Amino acid sequence: MHHARFITFEGGEGAGKTTQIRLLAERLRQMAPDARREVVVTREPGGTPLAEKLRAVILSGGARQLGPLGEALLFSAARIDHIDRIIGPALRRGAFVLCDRFADSTLAYQGAKGGVDAGLLKAMEKVALGALAPDLTFILDLPPEMGLERARRRRGADEADRFEGEDLSFHAQLRERFLAIAEAEPQRCRVIAAAMPPEKVAAQIWRAVDEKFLGRSAEARQWA
Ligand code: T5A
């Protein structure tokens, strides 16, 4: 039976999660055949046809009228489908699962600025996740102004989505909430300085993956 390797990437808007997941997946896929495992890249909200439909509704603002609690319930419903159909089976196959956002995003986003009570969000998390928890979580940390500028540049003339469109104080609170999660769970979480160039950020991430999952393999030492 393979040890589970469930790695989540968290942080504010434009923190570089998608970029870093791509780089980590490439590196894991290039490992020597004896050390190599299947790599599954997925995202939240989304990852299954049903969860992608919920994503479209939520991020277009179509569920805003439900309020933060209603949105949190939709994110949780999408997560249940994602765990059942993608994450759980992949971990049982022994794959590395790299997930762009997961339950910490619900705690941070739906709890920010007068949102849902943290205790209630934690209870919902328990219902959705059961015994599942990420083995390692990267919190990509950078000033919100910088992340929002990156996100703005990337989307060009398109409109900001439901959460990117919130004001700066919301995004500043998100940063604090992610850092508080990392402080509360130092075994699981690594805060990564994400304002640096992508390859420097990737080097910090690789070191942590190597240390946690690959430290004893010759391939990992060769890459370090
Ligand atoms: N949400 C999600 C909740 O409210 N509750 C939940 O429970 C969940 C799961 C998801 C939204 O839903 C919310 C959070 C979000 O608002 P999304 O489209 O997936 O929406 O948005 P994000 O997760 O925020 O992803 P982004 O695509 O905006 O940002 P990423 O993935 O962090 O960043 P990335 O890699 O796409 O990079 C953005 C731009 O910056 C450049 C890239 O080239 C790109 O152009 N870049 C860098 N530039 C300079 N230096 C670097 N180091 C760079 N890294 C990337």
Coordinates of C-alpha atoms and ligand atoms in Angstrom, one line a residue:
M1 CA 0.0 0.0 0.0
H2 CA 1.4 3.4 -1.0
H3 CA 1.7 6.3 1.4
A4 CA -0.7 9.1 0.5
R5 CA 0.7 12.2 -1.0
F6 CA -2.1 14.8 -1.0
I7 CA -0.6 18.3 -1.6
T8 CA -2.8 21.4 -1.6
F9 CA -1.9 24.9 -2.7
E10 CA -3.5 27.9 -1.1
G11 CA -3.3 31.7 -1.0
G12 CA -4.9 34.9 -2.2
E13 CA -5.8 35.9 -5.8
G14 CA -2.9 35.6 -8.3
A15 CA -0.5 34.1 -5.7
G16 CA 0.9 31.8 -8.4
K17 CA -0.7 28.5 -7.4
T18 CA -1.5 27.3 -10.9
T19 CA 2.0 28.1 -12.1
Q20 CA 3.6 26.3 -9.2
I21 CA 1.5 23.2 -9.5
R22 CA 2.4 22.9 -13.2
L23 CA 6.2 23.2 -12.3
L24 CA 5.9 20.7 -9.5
A25 CA 3.9 18.2 -11.6
E26 CA 6.6 18.5 -14.4
R27 CA 9.4 17.8 -11.9
L28 CA 7.6 14.8 -10.3
R29 CA 6.9 13.4 -13.8
Q30 CA 10.5 13.6 -14.7
M31 CA 11.7 11.6 -11.8
A32 CA 13.5 8.3 -12.4
P33 CA 11.1 5.4 -13.2
D34 CA 11.7 3.6 -9.9
A35 CA 10.8 6.7 -7.9
R36 CA 8.1 8.0 -10.2
R37 CA 4.4 7.8 -9.3
E38 CA 1.2 8.9 -11.1
V39 CA 0.6 12.7 -10.7
V40 CA -2.9 14.0 -10.6
V41 CA -3.5 17.7 -11.0
T42 CA -6.8 19.1 -10.0
R43 CA -8.5 22.2 -8.7
E44 CA -11.3 23.6 -6.5
P45 CA -13.9 24.6 -7.0
G46 CA -14.1 22.0 -9.7
G47 CA -12.3 18.8 -10.7
T48 CA -15.5 16.9 -11.7
P49 CA -18.3 17.8 -14.2
L50 CA -20.7 18.6 -11.4
A51 CA -18.2 20.6 -9.4
E52 CA -17.2 22.5 -12.5
K53 CA -20.9 23.5 -13.0
L54 CA -21.0 24.7 -9.4
R55 CA -17.8 26.6 -10.0
A56 CA -19.4 28.4 -12.9
V57 CA -22.4 29.4 -10.8
I58 CA -20.4 30.6 -7.8
L59 CA -17.6 32.5 -9.6
S60 CA -20.0 34.3 -11.9
G61 CA -21.7 35.7 -8.7
G62 CA -24.8 33.6 -9.4
A63 CA -25.0 32.3 -5.9
R64 CA -24.2 35.6 -4.1
Q65 CA -27.8 36.0 -3.0
L66 CA -27.4 32.9 -0.8
G67 CA -24.9 34.8 1.3
P68 CA -21.5 33.5 2.6
L69 CA -23.1 30.5 4.3
G70 CA -24.9 29.4 1.2
E71 CA -21.8 29.8 -0.9
A72 CA -19.8 27.9 1.7
L73 CA -22.3 25.0 1.4
L74 CA -22.0 25.0 -2.4
F75 CA -18.2 24.9 -2.1
S76 CA -18.5 22.0 0.3
A77 CA -21.0 20.1 -1.9
A78 CA -18.6 20.5 -4.9
R79 CA -15.7 19.3 -2.6
I80 CA -17.7 16.1 -1.6
D81 CA -18.1 15.2 -5.3
H82 CA -14.4 16.0 -6.0
I83 CA -13.2 13.8 -3.1
D84 CA -15.5 10.9 -4.0
R85 CA -14.6 10.8 -7.7
I86 CA -11.1 12.2 -8.1
I87 CA -9.1 12.7 -4.9
G88 CA -10.0 9.6 -2.9
P89 CA -9.5 7.1 -5.8
A90 CA -6.2 8.8 -6.9
L91 CA -4.8 8.6 -3.4
R92 CA -5.9 4.9 -3.1
R93 CA -3.9 4.3 -6.3
G94 CA -0.8 5.8 -4.6
A95 CA -0.7 8.9 -6.8
F96 CA 0.6 12.4 -5.9
V97 CA -2.5 14.6 -5.9
L98 CA -1.8 18.3 -6.4
C99 CA -4.9 20.4 -5.7
D100 CA -5.2 24.1 -6.5
R101 CA -7.2 25.3 -3.4
F102 CA -9.0 23.0 -1.0
A103 CA -10.8 23.3 2.4
D104 CA -8.5 26.1 3.7
S105 CA -9.9 28.4 1.0
T106 CA -13.4 28.0 2.5
L107 CA -12.1 28.8 5.9
A108 CA -10.3 31.9 4.6
Y109 CA -12.7 33.3 2.0
Q110 CA -16.1 32.4 3.4
G111 CA -15.0 33.4 6.9
A112 CA -13.5 36.8 5.9
K113 CA -15.0 40.1 6.7
G114 CA -18.1 39.2 8.7
G115 CA -18.6 35.9 6.8
V116 CA -19.4 32.6 8.3
D117 CA -18.4 31.8 11.9
A118 CA -15.1 29.8 12.0
G119 CA -16.5 27.1 14.3
L120 CA -19.3 26.5 11.8
L121 CA -16.9 26.4 8.9
K122 CA -14.8 23.8 10.7
A123 CA -17.8 21.7 11.4
M124 CA -18.8 21.8 7.7
E125 CA -15.2 20.8 6.8
K126 CA -15.4 17.8 9.0
V127 CA -18.7 16.7 7.3
A128 CA -17.2 17.2 3.8
L129 CA -13.8 15.7 4.4
G130 CA -14.4 12.9 6.9
A131 CA -10.9 11.5 7.8
L132 CA -9.2 13.0 4.7
A133 CA -6.7 15.8 5.3
P134 CA -3.9 17.2 3.0
D135 CA -0.4 15.7 3.9
L136 CA 1.2 19.0 2.9
T137 CA -0.2 22.5 2.2
F138 CA 1.6 25.3 0.6
I139 CA 0.4 28.8 1.6
L140 CA 1.7 31.1 -1.2
D141 CA 2.0 34.4 0.6
L142 CA 2.4 37.8 -1.0
P143 CA 0.9 41.3 -0.5
P144 CA -2.7 41.3 -1.9
E145 CA -2.0 44.3 -4.1
M146 CA 0.6 42.4 -6.0
G147 CA -1.5 39.3 -6.4
L148 CA -4.5 41.3 -7.6
E149 CA -2.3 43.1 -10.1
R150 CA -1.0 39.8 -11.5
A151 CA -4.6 38.5 -11.7
R152 CA -5.7 41.7 -13.4
R153 CA -2.9 41.6 -15.9
R154 CA -3.7 37.9 -16.8
R155 CA -7.5 38.4 -17.3
G156 CA -7.0 41.5 -19.5
A157 CA -10.3 43.0 -20.5
D158 CA -12.4 40.3 -18.8
E159 CA -14.4 41.2 -15.7
A160 CA -13.2 40.3 -12.2
D161 CA -14.9 37.2 -10.8
R162 CA -17.0 37.0 -7.6
F163 CA -14.1 37.1 -5.1
E164 CA -11.4 39.0 -7.1
G165 CA -13.9 41.9 -7.2
E166 CA -14.1 42.3 -3.4
D167 CA -12.3 45.3 -1.9
L168 CA -8.7 45.4 -0.7
S169 CA -9.5 45.1 3.0
F170 CA -11.2 41.7 2.1
H171 CA -8.0 40.5 0.4
A172 CA -5.8 41.8 3.3
Q173 CA -8.0 39.8 5.7
L174 CA -7.6 36.7 3.5
R175 CA -3.9 36.9 3.8
E176 CA -4.1 37.1 7.6
R177 CA -6.5 34.2 7.7
F178 CA -4.2 32.0 5.6
L179 CA -1.2 32.9 7.8
A180 CA -3.3 32.0 10.9
I181 CA -4.1 28.6 9.4
A182 CA -0.4 28.0 8.8
E183 CA 0.4 29.0 12.4
A184 CA -2.2 26.7 13.8
E185 CA -1.1 23.7 11.8
P186 CA 2.7 24.0 11.3
Q187 CA 3.1 20.2 10.7
R188 CA 0.9 20.4 7.6
C189 CA 1.5 23.9 6.3
R190 CA 4.5 25.7 4.8
V191 CA 4.3 29.4 4.1
I192 CA 6.1 30.2 0.9
A193 CA 7.3 33.7 0.0
A194 CA 5.5 34.1 -3.4
A195 CA 6.6 37.6 -4.4
M196 CA 9.8 36.1 -5.9
P197 CA 10.3 35.0 -9.5
P198 CA 8.5 31.6 -10.3
E199 CA 11.7 29.5 -10.3
K200 CA 12.7 30.8 -6.8
V201 CA 9.2 30.0 -5.5
A202 CA 9.4 26.5 -7.1
A203 CA 12.8 25.9 -5.4
Q204 CA 11.2 26.5 -2.0
I205 CA 8.4 24.1 -2.8
W206 CA 10.6 21.4 -4.2
R207 CA 12.7 21.5 -1.0
A208 CA 9.6 20.9 1.1
V209 CA 8.3 18.1 -1.1
D210 CA 11.7 16.4 -1.2
E211 CA 12.0 16.6 2.6
K212 CA 8.5 15.4 3.3
F213 CA 8.0 12.7 0.6
L214 CA 11.2 11.9 -1.2
G215 CA 14.1 12.5 1.2
R216 CA 15.3 8.9 1.2
S217 CA 15.3 8.4 -2.6
A218 CA 18.5 8.7 -4.6
E219 CA 16.6 10.5 -7.3
A220 CA 15.5 13.2 -4.9
R221 CA 19.1 13.7 -3.7
Q222 CA 20.3 14.1 -7.2
W223 CA 17.6 16.8 -7.8
A224 CA 18.2 18.7 -4.6
Ligands
T5A1 N1 -12.9 30.1 -3.4 C1 -12.4 28.8 -3.7 C2 -13.6 30.3 -2.2 O1 -14.1 31.4 -2.0 N2 -13.8 29.2 -1.4 C3 -13.4 28.0 -1.7 O2 -13.6 27.0 -0.9 C4 -12.6 27.8 -2.9 C5 -12.1 26.4 -3.2 C6 -11.3 30.4 -7.4 C7 -12.0 31.4 -6.5 O3 -12.9 30.8 -5.6 C8 -12.6 31.2 -4.3 C9 -11.2 31.7 -4.4 C10 -11.1 32.3 -5.7 O4 -11.5 33.6 -5.7 P1 -9.7 30.7 -9.4 O5 -10.0 31.2 -10.8 O6 -9.3 29.3 -9.3 O7 -11.0 31.0 -8.6 O8 -8.7 31.8 -8.8 P2 -7.5 31.6 -8.0 O9 -7.4 30.3 -7.3 O10 -7.3 32.8 -7.2 O11 -6.4 31.5 -9.1 P3 -5.7 32.5 -10.0 O12 -5.8 31.8 -11.2 O13 -6.2 33.9 -9.8 O14 -4.3 32.6 -9.3 P4 -3.1 31.6 -9.1 O15 -3.4 30.2 -9.7 O16 -2.7 31.7 -7.7 O17 -1.9 32.2 -10.0 P5 -1.3 31.9 -11.4 O18 -0.3 30.9 -11.3 O19 -2.5 31.6 -12.4 O20 -0.7 33.3 -11.8 C11 -1.4 34.4 -12.0 C12 -0.6 35.3 -13.0 O21 0.6 35.7 -12.3 C13 1.8 35.2 -13.1 C14 1.2 34.1 -14.0 O22 2.0 34.0 -15.1 C15 -0.2 34.6 -14.2 O23 -0.2 35.5 -15.3 N3 2.7 34.7 -12.1 C16 3.8 35.4 -11.7 N4 4.3 36.6 -12.0 C17 5.4 37.0 -11.3 N5 6.1 36.2 -10.4 C18 5.6 35.0 -10.1 N6 6.2 34.3 -9.1 C19 4.4 34.6 -10.7 N7 3.7 33.4 -10.6 C20 2.6 33.5 -11.4

